mmCIF file of C-alpha atoms in Angstrom:
data_model
loop_
_atom_site.group_PDB
_atom_site.id
_atom_site.type_symbol
_atom_site.label_atom_id
_atom_site.label_comp_id
_atom_site.label_asym_id
_atom_site.label_seq_id
_atom_site.Cartn_x
_atom_site.Cartn_y
_atom_site.Cartn_z
ATOM 1 C CA MET A 1 44.493 17.240 -53.679
ATOM 2 C CA PRO A 2 41.876 14.680 -52.713
ATOM 3 C CA THR A 3 38.395 15.894 -51.864
ATOM 4 C CA THR A 4 37.607 15.988 -48.164
ATOM 5 C CA LEU A 5 34.164 14.708 -47.263
ATOM 6 C CA GLU A 6 32.283 14.698 -43.988
ATOM 7 C CA VAL A 7 30.778 11.960 -41.910
ATOM 8 C CA PRO A 8 28.272 14.092 -40.002
ATOM 9 C CA ALA A 9 28.062 13.671 -36.250
ATOM 10 C CA ARG A 10 26.168 10.474 -35.318
ATOM 11 C CA GLN A 11 25.957 9.329 -38.951
ATOM 12 C CA GLY A 12 27.614 6.771 -41.235
ATOM 13 C CA ARG A 13 29.086 6.707 -44.718
ATOM 14 C CA ALA A 14 30.254 3.919 -47.033
ATOM 15 C CA GLY A 15 32.124 3.789 -50.289
ATOM 16 C CA LEU A 16 33.461 1.292 -52.806
ATOM 17 C CA VAL A 17 37.260 1.346 -52.618
ATOM 18 C CA ARG A 18 39.064 -0.308 -55.486
ATOM 19 C CA ARG A 19 42.196 -2.407 -54.993
ATOM 20 C CA GLY A 20 45.104 -0.007 -54.583
ATOM 21 C CA GLN A 21 42.961 2.930 -53.508
ATOM 22 C CA ALA A 22 42.846 3.987 -49.871
ATOM 23 C CA LEU A 23 40.557 5.692 -47.406
ATOM 24 C CA ARG A 24 42.047 8.323 -45.123
ATOM 25 C CA VAL A 25 39.908 8.763 -42.012
ATOM 26 C CA ILE A 26 40.505 12.006 -40.137
ATOM 27 C CA ASN A 27 39.642 12.501 -36.470
ATOM 28 C CA THR A 28 38.986 16.187 -37.067
ATOM 29 C CA LEU A 29 38.436 17.190 -33.441
ATOM 30 C CA GLY A 30 40.471 14.371 -31.921
ATOM 31 C CA HIS A 31 37.973 12.854 -29.512
ATOM 32 C CA GLN A 32 35.639 11.001 -31.856
ATOM 33 C CA VAL A 33 35.438 7.233 -32.277
ATOM 34 C CA VAL A 34 34.860 5.926 -35.802
ATOM 35 C CA ASP A 35 33.536 2.386 -36.133
ATOM 36 C CA PHE A 36 35.060 0.950 -39.295
ATOM 37 C CA TRP A 37 34.018 -2.101 -41.360
ATOM 38 C CA GLY A 38 35.062 -3.707 -44.618
ATOM 39 C CA PHE A 39 32.940 -5.933 -46.848
ATOM 40 C CA GLY A 40 33.559 -7.799 -50.082
ATOM 41 C CA ALA A 41 32.731 -5.503 -53.016
ATOM 42 C CA ASP A 42 30.033 -7.879 -54.240
ATOM 43 C CA ASP A 43 29.489 -10.154 -51.247
ATOM 44 C CA THR A 44 28.692 -8.831 -47.795
ATOM 45 C CA THR A 45 28.954 -12.324 -46.268
ATOM 46 C CA LEU A 46 32.700 -11.682 -46.681
ATOM 47 C CA TYR A 47 33.768 -9.084 -44.124
ATOM 48 C CA LEU A 48 36.774 -7.598 -42.424
ATOM 49 C CA SER A 49 37.363 -9.843 -39.412
ATOM 50 C CA MET A 50 39.060 -8.684 -36.245
ATOM 51 C CA SER A 51 39.261 -12.297 -34.999
ATOM 52 C CA HIS A 52 41.141 -13.527 -38.059
ATOM 53 C CA THR A 53 43.326 -10.416 -38.185
ATOM 54 C CA ARG A 54 44.338 -11.008 -34.565
ATOM 55 C CA VAL A 55 45.596 -14.536 -35.262
ATOM 56 C CA ARG A 56 47.935 -13.223 -37.939
ATOM 57 C CA ALA A 57 48.979 -10.043 -36.105
ATOM 58 C CA GLY A 58 50.005 -11.613 -32.798
ATOM 59 C CA HIS A 59 48.422 -8.741 -30.881
ATOM 60 C CA VAL A 60 44.872 -7.957 -29.833
ATOM 61 C CA ASN A 61 44.126 -4.645 -31.582
ATOM 62 C CA PRO A 62 45.197 -3.627 -35.111
ATOM 63 C CA ARG A 63 48.148 -1.275 -35.534
ATOM 64 C CA ALA A 64 49.670 0.594 -38.479
ATOM 65 C CA GLY A 65 51.568 -1.924 -40.591
ATOM 66 C CA ASP A 66 49.092 -4.745 -39.989
ATOM 67 C CA THR A 67 47.441 -6.593 -42.808
ATOM 68 C CA LEU A 68 43.750 -6.837 -41.930
ATOM 69 C CA LEU A 69 42.176 -10.139 -42.915
ATOM 70 C CA ASP A 70 38.696 -10.979 -44.081
ATOM 71 C CA SER A 71 36.428 -13.638 -42.637
ATOM 72 C CA ARG A 72 37.987 -16.230 -44.965
ATOM 73 C CA ARG A 73 41.458 -15.353 -43.638
ATOM 74 C CA GLU A 74 42.598 -13.528 -46.790
ATOM 75 C CA PRO A 75 44.177 -10.037 -46.865
ATOM 76 C CA MET A 76 41.529 -7.337 -47.399
ATOM 77 C CA ILE A 77 43.001 -4.036 -46.158
ATOM 78 C CA LEU A 78 46.452 -2.747 -45.241
ATOM 79 C CA PHE A 79 46.426 -0.492 -42.162
ATOM 80 C CA GLU A 80 48.989 1.681 -43.900
ATOM 81 C CA SER A 81 49.594 4.585 -41.558
ATOM 82 C CA ASP A 82 48.438 6.197 -38.352
ATOM 83 C CA ASP A 83 49.604 9.538 -37.010
ATOM 84 C CA SER A 84 47.592 9.199 -33.800
ATOM 85 C CA PRO A 85 49.050 7.390 -30.745
ATOM 86 C CA GLY A 86 47.584 4.158 -32.154
ATOM 87 C CA VAL A 87 44.967 3.517 -29.493
ATOM 88 C CA HIS A 88 42.100 1.639 -31.167
ATOM 89 C CA ASP A 89 39.699 -1.098 -30.089
ATOM 90 C CA SER A 90 38.543 -4.325 -31.696
ATOM 91 C CA LEU A 91 36.964 -6.034 -28.683
ATOM 92 C CA LEU A 92 33.620 -4.310 -28.182
ATOM 93 C CA ALA A 93 30.541 -4.689 -30.376
ATOM 94 C CA ALA A 94 29.111 -1.712 -32.232
ATOM 95 C CA CYS A 95 26.363 0.127 -30.385
ATOM 96 C CA ASP A 96 22.925 -0.819 -31.683
ATOM 97 C CA PRO A 97 19.281 0.041 -30.945
ATOM 98 C CA ASN A 98 19.204 -2.474 -28.083
ATOM 99 C CA ARG A 99 22.220 -0.832 -26.453
ATOM 100 C CA TYR A 100 20.300 2.408 -26.032
ATOM 101 C CA ARG A 101 17.049 0.691 -25.046
ATOM 102 C CA GLN A 102 19.025 -0.998 -22.277
ATOM 103 C CA PHE A 103 20.130 2.479 -21.123
ATOM 104 C CA GLY A 104 16.409 3.268 -20.741
ATOM 105 C CA ILE A 105 16.092 5.452 -23.844
ATOM 106 C CA ALA A 106 12.627 4.847 -25.253
ATOM 107 C CA SER A 107 12.846 7.029 -28.374
ATOM 108 C CA PHE A 108 15.040 6.461 -31.436
ATOM 109 C CA HIS A 109 18.759 6.890 -30.821
ATOM 110 C CA ASP A 110 21.339 6.748 -33.591
ATOM 111 C CA SER A 111 23.654 3.755 -33.347
ATOM 112 C CA CYS A 112 26.722 2.505 -35.176
ATOM 113 C CA ALA A 113 24.924 -0.694 -36.237
ATOM 114 C CA ASN A 114 22.063 1.315 -37.708
ATOM 115 C CA ASN A 115 24.537 3.683 -39.391
ATOM 116 C CA MET A 116 26.287 0.706 -40.973
ATOM 117 C CA GLU A 117 22.993 -0.617 -42.323
ATOM 118 C CA ARG A 118 21.961 2.731 -43.747
ATOM 119 C CA ALA A 119 25.381 3.403 -45.275
ATOM 120 C CA LEU A 120 25.349 -0.019 -46.963
ATOM 121 C CA ALA A 121 21.776 0.558 -48.145
ATOM 122 C CA ALA A 122 22.917 3.782 -49.849
ATOM 123 C CA LEU A 123 25.179 1.521 -51.945
ATOM 124 C CA ASP A 124 22.343 -0.987 -52.539
ATOM 125 C CA ARG A 125 23.886 -3.496 -50.190
ATOM 126 C CA LYS A 126 22.873 -5.136 -46.967
ATOM 127 C CA SER A 127 24.453 -7.423 -44.394
ATOM 128 C CA ALA A 128 22.576 -9.993 -42.330
ATOM 129 C CA ILE A 129 24.973 -9.330 -39.458
ATOM 130 C CA CYS A 130 26.892 -6.443 -37.933
ATOM 131 C CA PRO A 131 30.477 -7.741 -37.778
ATOM 132 C CA GLN A 132 32.814 -6.673 -34.986
ATOM 133 C CA PRO A 133 34.125 -3.296 -36.203
ATOM 134 C CA LEU A 134 37.586 -1.860 -35.870
ATOM 135 C CA ASN A 135 36.723 0.943 -33.445
ATOM 136 C CA LEU A 136 39.174 3.632 -34.499
ATOM 137 C CA TRP A 137 40.398 5.788 -31.592
ATOM 138 C CA MET A 138 38.225 3.959 -29.075
ATOM 139 C CA ASN A 139 40.256 3.810 -25.876
ATOM 140 C CA ILE A 140 39.518 0.589 -24.018
ATOM 141 C CA PRO A 141 42.512 -0.206 -21.808
ATOM 142 C CA PHE A 142 42.585 -3.752 -20.429
ATOM 143 C CA THR A 143 44.667 -5.618 -17.902
ATOM 144 C CA ALA A 144 46.426 -8.946 -18.391
ATOM 145 C CA GLU A 145 43.603 -10.396 -16.246
ATOM 146 C CA GLY A 146 41.116 -9.141 -18.823
ATOM 147 C CA GLN A 147 39.339 -6.293 -17.002
ATOM 148 C CA TRP A 148 38.656 -3.416 -19.392
ATOM 149 C CA GLN A 149 37.348 0.152 -19.065
ATOM 150 C CA PHE A 150 35.759 2.882 -21.196
ATOM 151 C CA ARG A 151 38.071 5.908 -21.522
ATOM 152 C CA GLU A 152 38.223 9.080 -23.593
ATOM 153 C CA PRO A 153 40.223 8.992 -26.843
ATOM 154 C CA VAL A 154 43.862 10.111 -26.651
ATOM 155 C CA SER A 155 44.190 11.252 -30.280
ATOM 156 C CA LYS A 156 45.007 14.862 -31.219
ATOM 157 C CA PRO A 157 42.718 16.901 -33.522
ATOM 158 C CA GLY A 158 43.444 16.120 -37.163
ATOM 159 C CA ALA A 159 44.976 12.700 -36.502
ATOM 160 C CA ALA A 160 44.354 10.319 -39.392
ATOM 161 C CA VAL A 161 44.655 6.689 -40.398
ATOM 162 C CA VAL A 162 45.061 5.363 -43.939
ATOM 163 C CA MET A 163 43.357 2.099 -44.915
ATOM 164 C CA ARG A 164 44.593 0.726 -48.256
ATOM 165 C CA ALA A 165 42.352 -1.722 -50.139
ATOM 166 C CA LEU A 166 44.203 -4.919 -51.047
ATOM 167 C CA VAL A 167 41.116 -6.117 -52.943
ATOM 168 C CA ASP A 168 38.031 -4.252 -54.177
ATOM 169 C CA CYS A 169 35.919 -3.708 -51.081
ATOM 170 C CA VAL A 170 33.309 -1.564 -49.446
ATOM 171 C CA MET A 171 34.544 0.438 -46.464
ATOM 172 C CA VAL A 172 32.039 1.737 -43.940
ATOM 173 C CA MET A 173 32.512 4.374 -41.246
ATOM 174 C CA SER A 174 30.235 5.445 -38.419
ATOM 175 C CA ALA A 175 30.883 8.546 -36.318
ATOM 176 C CA CYS A 176 29.868 6.839 -33.085
ATOM 177 C CA PRO A 177 26.783 8.451 -31.501
ATOM 178 C CA GLN A 178 27.500 7.125 -28.011
ATOM 179 C CA ASP A 179 26.647 9.995 -25.654
ATOM 180 C CA GLN A 180 25.806 8.293 -22.355
ATOM 181 C CA SER A 181 27.772 9.664 -19.400
ATOM 182 C CA SER A 182 28.879 6.200 -18.248
ATOM 183 C CA VAL A 183 30.467 5.531 -21.644
ATOM 184 C CA PRO A 184 32.849 8.461 -22.319
ATOM 185 C CA VAL A 185 34.299 6.948 -25.509
ATOM 186 C CA ASN A 186 33.621 10.161 -27.468
ATOM 187 C CA ALA A 187 34.533 12.402 -24.528
ATOM 188 C CA GLY A 188 30.824 12.987 -23.999
ATOM 189 C CA LYS A 189 30.181 14.780 -27.288
ATOM 190 C CA PRO A 190 29.765 12.921 -30.592
ATOM 191 C CA VAL A 191 31.024 15.092 -33.451
ATOM 192 C CA ALA A 192 31.688 14.872 -37.187
ATOM 193 C CA VAL A 193 34.806 13.371 -38.751
ATOM 194 C CA HIS A 194 36.164 13.604 -42.281
ATOM 195 C CA TYR A 195 37.580 11.318 -44.937
ATOM 196 C CA GLN A 196 39.372 11.287 -48.274
ATOM 197 C CA LEU A 197 39.628 8.700 -51.025
ATOM 198 C CA LEU A 198 43.281 8.382 -52.064
ATOM 199 C CA ASP A 199 44.465 6.851 -55.334
ATOM 200 C CA MET B 1 21.873 -39.977 -14.867
ATOM 201 C CA PRO B 2 22.261 -38.074 -18.127
ATOM 202 C CA THR B 3 23.664 -39.932 -21.105
ATOM 203 C CA THR B 4 27.302 -39.146 -21.882
ATOM 204 C CA LEU B 5 28.058 -38.693 -25.564
ATOM 205 C CA GLU B 6 31.328 -38.274 -27.405
ATOM 206 C CA VAL B 7 32.651 -35.579 -29.672
ATOM 207 C CA PRO B 8 35.266 -37.689 -31.466
ATOM 208 C CA ALA B 9 38.752 -36.261 -31.832
ATOM 209 C CA ARG B 10 38.889 -33.598 -34.578
ATOM 210 C CA GLN B 11 35.106 -33.672 -35.080
ATOM 211 C CA GLY B 12 32.075 -31.549 -34.225
ATOM 212 C CA ARG B 13 28.602 -32.080 -32.802
ATOM 213 C CA ALA B 14 25.518 -29.883 -32.468
ATOM 214 C CA GLY B 15 22.233 -30.176 -30.663
ATOM 215 C CA LEU B 16 19.032 -28.259 -30.088
ATOM 216 C CA VAL B 17 18.932 -27.174 -26.452
ATOM 217 C CA ARG B 18 15.577 -25.995 -25.175
ATOM 218 C CA ARG B 19 15.215 -23.046 -22.801
ATOM 219 C CA GLY B 20 16.057 -24.318 -19.312
ATOM 220 C CA GLN B 21 18.095 -27.285 -20.524
ATOM 221 C CA ALA B 22 21.879 -27.208 -20.373
ATOM 222 C CA LEU B 23 24.883 -28.693 -22.083
ATOM 223 C CA ARG B 24 27.699 -30.019 -19.904
ATOM 224 C CA VAL B 25 30.958 -30.111 -21.869
ATOM 225 C CA ILE B 26 33.630 -32.349 -20.379
ATOM 226 C CA ASN B 27 37.333 -31.980 -21.111
ATOM 227 C CA THR B 28 37.858 -35.709 -20.635
ATOM 228 C CA LEU B 29 41.653 -35.725 -20.910
ATOM 229 C CA GLY B 30 42.165 -32.134 -19.805
ATOM 230 C CA HIS B 31 44.217 -30.751 -22.675
ATOM 231 C CA GLN B 32 41.626 -30.392 -25.407
ATOM 232 C CA VAL B 33 40.176 -27.140 -26.707
ATOM 233 C CA VAL B 34 36.479 -27.142 -27.595
ATOM 234 C CA ASP B 35 35.270 -24.371 -29.896
ATOM 235 C CA PHE B 36 31.719 -23.544 -28.824
ATOM 236 C CA TRP B 37 28.969 -21.650 -30.674
ATOM 237 C CA GLY B 38 25.317 -20.856 -30.121
ATOM 238 C CA PHE B 39 22.708 -20.066 -32.764
ATOM 239 C CA GLY B 40 19.052 -19.125 -32.695
ATOM 240 C CA ALA B 41 16.954 -22.312 -32.775
ATOM 241 C CA ASP B 42 15.308 -21.268 -36.030
ATOM 242 C CA ASP B 43 17.572 -18.465 -37.249
ATOM 243 C CA THR B 44 21.313 -18.905 -37.660
ATOM 244 C CA THR B 45 21.769 -15.185 -38.449
ATOM 245 C CA LEU B 46 21.264 -14.842 -34.684
ATOM 246 C CA TYR B 47 24.352 -16.155 -32.933
ATOM 247 C CA LEU B 48 26.178 -16.162 -29.627
ATOM 248 C CA SER B 49 28.391 -13.076 -29.768
ATOM 249 C CA MET B 50 31.619 -12.730 -27.841
ATOM 250 C CA SER B 51 31.771 -8.999 -28.725
ATOM 251 C CA HIS B 52 28.363 -8.247 -27.252
ATOM 252 C CA THR B 53 28.952 -10.505 -24.248
ATOM 253 C CA ARG B 54 32.172 -8.617 -23.487
ATOM 254 C CA VAL B 55 30.403 -5.236 -23.313
ATOM 255 C CA ARG B 56 28.045 -6.577 -20.660
ATOM 256 C CA ALA B 57 30.614 -8.645 -18.745
ATOM 257 C CA GLY B 58 33.265 -5.947 -18.280
ATOM 258 C CA HIS B 59 36.026 -8.460 -18.959
ATOM 259 C CA VAL B 60 37.512 -9.889 -22.137
ATOM 260 C CA ASN B 61 36.840 -13.627 -21.865
ATOM 261 C CA PRO B 62 33.679 -15.278 -20.510
ATOM 262 C CA ARG B 63 33.710 -16.723 -16.982
ATOM 263 C CA ALA B 64 31.303 -18.848 -14.958
ATOM 264 C CA GLY B 65 28.429 -16.637 -13.854
ATOM 265 C CA ASP B 66 28.404 -14.574 -17.056
ATOM 266 C CA THR B 67 25.287 -14.176 -19.152
ATOM 267 C CA LEU B 68 26.338 -14.760 -22.751
ATOM 268 C CA LEU B 69 24.585 -12.464 -25.222
ATOM 269 C CA ASP B 70 23.504 -13.022 -28.781
ATOM 270 C CA SER B 71 24.317 -10.810 -31.737
ATOM 271 C CA ARG B 72 21.230 -8.686 -30.975
ATOM 272 C CA ARG B 73 22.469 -8.116 -27.406
ATOM 273 C CA GLU B 74 19.899 -10.374 -25.750
ATOM 274 C CA PRO B 75 20.692 -13.132 -23.221
ATOM 275 C CA MET B 76 21.150 -16.510 -24.959
ATOM 276 C CA ILE B 77 23.145 -18.750 -22.601
ATOM 277 C CA LEU B 78 24.130 -18.688 -18.933
ATOM 278 C CA PHE B 79 27.718 -19.851 -18.338
ATOM 279 C CA GLU B 80 26.471 -21.628 -15.231
ATOM 280 C CA SER B 81 29.484 -23.412 -13.841
ATOM 281 C CA ASP B 82 33.104 -24.284 -14.515
ATOM 282 C CA ASP B 83 35.234 -26.633 -12.431
ATOM 283 C CA SER B 84 38.371 -25.944 -14.489
ATOM 284 C CA PRO B 85 40.661 -22.979 -13.650
ATOM 285 C CA GLY B 86 38.514 -20.858 -15.980
ATOM 286 C CA VAL B 87 41.074 -20.233 -18.705
ATOM 287 C CA HIS B 88 39.157 -19.818 -21.972
ATOM 288 C CA ASP B 89 39.598 -17.689 -25.084
ATOM 289 C CA SER B 90 37.230 -15.526 -27.113
ATOM 290 C CA LEU B 91 39.740 -13.528 -29.159
ATOM 291 C CA LEU B 92 40.963 -15.901 -31.863
ATOM 292 C CA ALA B 93 38.995 -17.067 -34.885
ATOM 293 C CA ALA B 94 38.161 -20.742 -35.365
ATOM 294 C CA CYS B 95 40.657 -22.659 -37.485
ATOM 295 C CA ASP B 96 39.415 -23.132 -41.032
ATOM 296 C CA PRO B 97 40.633 -24.734 -44.274
ATOM 297 C CA ASN B 98 42.670 -21.638 -45.125
ATOM 298 C CA ARG B 99 44.461 -21.792 -41.786
ATOM 299 C CA TYR B 100 45.925 -25.177 -42.669
ATOM 300 C CA ARG B 101 46.635 -24.241 -46.285
ATOM 301 C CA GLN B 102 48.642 -21.325 -44.911
ATOM 302 C CA PHE B 103 50.659 -23.857 -42.860
ATOM 303 C CA GLY B 104 51.528 -25.521 -46.190
ATOM 304 C CA ILE B 105 49.206 -28.509 -45.814
ATOM 305 C CA ALA B 106 47.948 -29.351 -49.314
ATOM 306 C CA SER B 107 45.555 -32.191 -48.395
ATOM 307 C CA PHE B 108 42.302 -31.951 -46.435
ATOM 308 C CA HIS B 109 42.723 -31.106 -42.767
ATOM 309 C CA ASP B 110 39.839 -31.062 -40.312
ATOM 310 C CA SER B 111 39.058 -27.609 -38.975
ATOM 311 C CA CYS B 112 36.713 -26.134 -36.390
ATOM 312 C CA ALA B 113 34.940 -24.021 -39.032
ATOM 313 C CA ASN B 114 34.318 -27.111 -41.161
ATOM 314 C CA ASN B 115 33.192 -29.044 -38.078
ATOM 315 C CA MET B 116 30.706 -26.293 -37.270
ATOM 316 C CA GLU B 117 29.288 -26.412 -40.798
ATOM 317 C CA ARG B 118 28.940 -30.180 -40.764
ATOM 318 C CA ALA B 119 27.421 -30.265 -37.289
ATOM 319 C CA LEU B 120 24.834 -27.641 -38.293
ATOM 320 C CA ALA B 121 24.135 -29.534 -41.538
ATOM 321 C CA ALA B 122 23.331 -32.647 -39.475
ATOM 322 C CA LEU B 123 20.531 -30.556 -37.946
ATOM 323 C CA ASP B 124 19.466 -29.256 -41.395
ATOM 324 C CA ARG B 125 20.872 -25.832 -40.681
ATOM 325 C CA LYS B 126 23.574 -23.681 -42.162
ATOM 326 C CA SER B 127 25.267 -20.393 -41.349
ATOM 327 C CA ALA B 128 26.663 -17.973 -43.936
ATOM 328 C CA ILE B 129 29.417 -17.062 -41.478
ATOM 329 C CA CYS B 130 31.534 -18.701 -38.803
ATOM 330 C CA PRO B 131 31.061 -16.463 -35.759
ATOM 331 C CA GLN B 132 33.849 -15.963 -33.243
ATOM 332 C CA PRO B 133 33.540 -19.036 -30.984
ATOM 333 C CA LEU B 134 34.007 -19.268 -27.262
ATOM 334 C CA ASN B 135 37.173 -21.365 -27.297
ATOM 335 C CA LEU B 136 36.743 -23.435 -24.161
ATOM 336 C CA TRP B 137 40.038 -24.210 -22.394
ATOM 337 C CA MET B 138 42.102 -22.423 -25.024
ATOM 338 C CA ASN B 139 44.964 -20.766 -23.160
ATOM 339 C CA ILE B 140 45.886 -17.496 -24.829
ATOM 340 C CA PRO B 141 47.553 -15.277 -22.232
ATOM 341 C CA PHE B 142 47.860 -11.620 -23.221
ATOM 342 C CA THR B 143 49.594 -8.579 -21.791
ATOM 343 C CA ALA B 144 48.053 -5.175 -21.090
ATOM 344 C CA GLU B 145 49.901 -4.021 -24.236
ATOM 345 C CA GLY B 146 47.985 -6.651 -26.211
ATOM 346 C CA GLN B 147 50.668 -9.210 -27.121
ATOM 347 C CA TRP B 148 49.253 -12.727 -26.888
ATOM 348 C CA GLN B 149 50.657 -16.268 -27.090
ATOM 349 C CA PHE B 150 49.511 -19.822 -27.787
ATOM 350 C CA ARG B 151 49.894 -22.022 -24.680
ATOM 351 C CA GLU B 152 48.787 -25.504 -23.597
ATOM 352 C CA PRO B 153 45.494 -25.801 -21.678
ATOM 353 C CA VAL B 154 45.738 -25.745 -17.887
ATOM 354 C CA SER B 155 42.568 -27.745 -17.194
ATOM 355 C CA LYS B 156 42.608 -31.076 -15.348
ATOM 356 C CA PRO B 157 41.176 -34.260 -16.908
ATOM 357 C CA GLY B 158 37.417 -34.399 -16.405
ATOM 358 C CA ALA B 159 36.970 -30.658 -15.951
ATOM 359 C CA ALA B 160 33.580 -29.515 -17.193
ATOM 360 C CA VAL B 161 31.560 -26.408 -17.950
ATOM 361 C CA VAL B 162 27.770 -26.114 -17.911
ATOM 362 C CA MET B 163 26.049 -23.892 -20.473
ATOM 363 C CA ARG B 164 22.366 -23.267 -19.656
ATOM 364 C CA ALA B 165 20.052 -22.220 -22.506
ATOM 365 C CA LEU B 166 18.132 -19.030 -21.659
ATOM 366 C CA VAL B 167 16.217 -19.368 -24.937
ATOM 367 C CA ASP B 168 15.789 -22.294 -27.320
ATOM 368 C CA CYS B 169 19.058 -22.479 -29.216
ATOM 369 C CA VAL B 170 21.431 -24.715 -31.117
ATOM 370 C CA MET B 171 24.748 -25.322 -29.372
ATOM 371 C CA VAL B 172 27.719 -26.484 -31.422
ATOM 372 C CA MET B 173 31.012 -27.977 -30.229
ATOM 373 C CA SER B 174 34.196 -28.772 -32.137
ATOM 374 C CA ALA B 175 37.024 -30.797 -30.626
ATOM 375 C CA CYS B 176 39.703 -28.582 -32.140
ATOM 376 C CA PRO B 177 41.913 -30.478 -34.640
ATOM 377 C CA GLN B 178 44.823 -28.036 -34.376
ATOM 378 C CA ASP B 179 47.964 -30.211 -34.379
ATOM 379 C CA GLN B 180 50.688 -27.939 -35.706
ATOM 380 C CA SER B 181 53.750 -27.760 -33.460
ATOM 381 C CA SER B 182 53.796 -23.954 -33.428
ATOM 382 C CA VAL B 183 50.238 -23.888 -32.067
ATOM 383 C CA PRO B 184 50.230 -26.081 -28.926
ATOM 384 C CA VAL B 185 46.653 -25.217 -27.954
ATOM 385 C CA ASN B 186 45.751 -28.926 -27.646
ATOM 386 C CA ALA B 187 49.124 -29.857 -26.145
ATOM 387 C CA GLY B 188 50.072 -31.284 -29.544
ATOM 388 C CA LYS B 189 47.471 -34.049 -29.580
ATOM 389 C CA PRO B 190 43.833 -33.443 -30.478
ATOM 390 C CA VAL B 191 41.607 -35.902 -28.610
ATOM 391 C CA ALA B 192 37.926 -36.607 -27.995
ATOM 392 C CA VAL B 193 35.772 -34.817 -25.441
ATOM 393 C CA HIS B 194 32.354 -35.676 -24.042
ATOM 394 C CA TYR B 195 29.051 -33.960 -23.310
ATOM 395 C CA GLN B 196 25.737 -34.404 -21.556
ATOM 396 C CA LEU B 197 22.353 -32.779 -22.040
ATOM 397 C CA LEU B 198 20.989 -31.757 -18.638
ATOM 398 C CA ASP B 199 17.351 -30.987 -17.920
#
């Protein structure tokens, strides 16, 4: 049995995932968004790219079965399985310190961008940019005219996705700390999630 | 009268645009996509970000009247006016050398990513990444379920957009060289476009 580890509420975690290994990300309580990034194992200027993935996929947001491409248009990760309803986002930027300042919060507030930085730093890595994440379970319905809305996740407790490394890479997760009432992406209450490294 | 300059077919151009100045991009023949980027005047790790812009705008693709944000969520460019029908894309990555290799083209093929690099180099600048561009006039209709398609532009000859710098920045344009029959984004025939620097 693989070890189950926690991403504490409002925090981030990263790990080196070797080609052929996979990360299983578990939405333990069902209503938590997890911002997810991939980076080259030894080169963070190479990153999982939603924009390149979209060209290959033919649809806007990644789904189970999709090959997720890097920023040089090469396969990086297979989105192998998903036992949630498959509602994820890849349109909206990660929250960052400026996001919360713009809400009028003067003191420090955790953010997905900051979590990504700290999780990479724990692996002695850094990225000059915060790429567009795959926002797992983030429910952002949009119309054909392009209007979108923030909604609560629709996933059940315990729902999980499996992300299989097609090349050695670093995978990063952030349990999104968004807690502002106008942005109910975590149903108002950011909580912990869990993960497993699968061989 | 401002000077009118050409972006030759399949090529790119960049210029430093001071706060308060604007770039007018003209779709001279009406059916040409122009990939458009912005960068910090002295820092290319700061870039115009479609993902951050989208959070503020409330809709997927930029429209006239929108404030376009940089990758630190600060205003960079005002999308001041647009006398085309307003059909632009911000979902699909710029074409790059790998895109054409994957079409089976063994020899060199111009690409928007390469055009961006060369245009920045002409200003003694470089970027480690190719950010998601604002693909002016690129017609990528999508459904509420997220399926999208490549279509020909709907703009009339001479249609123009005005991009006003809210801070000193570098603006980059590429007259998209996409000419593959399965990707009719330039109506099959990449052509030149024109631009003016407005005070």
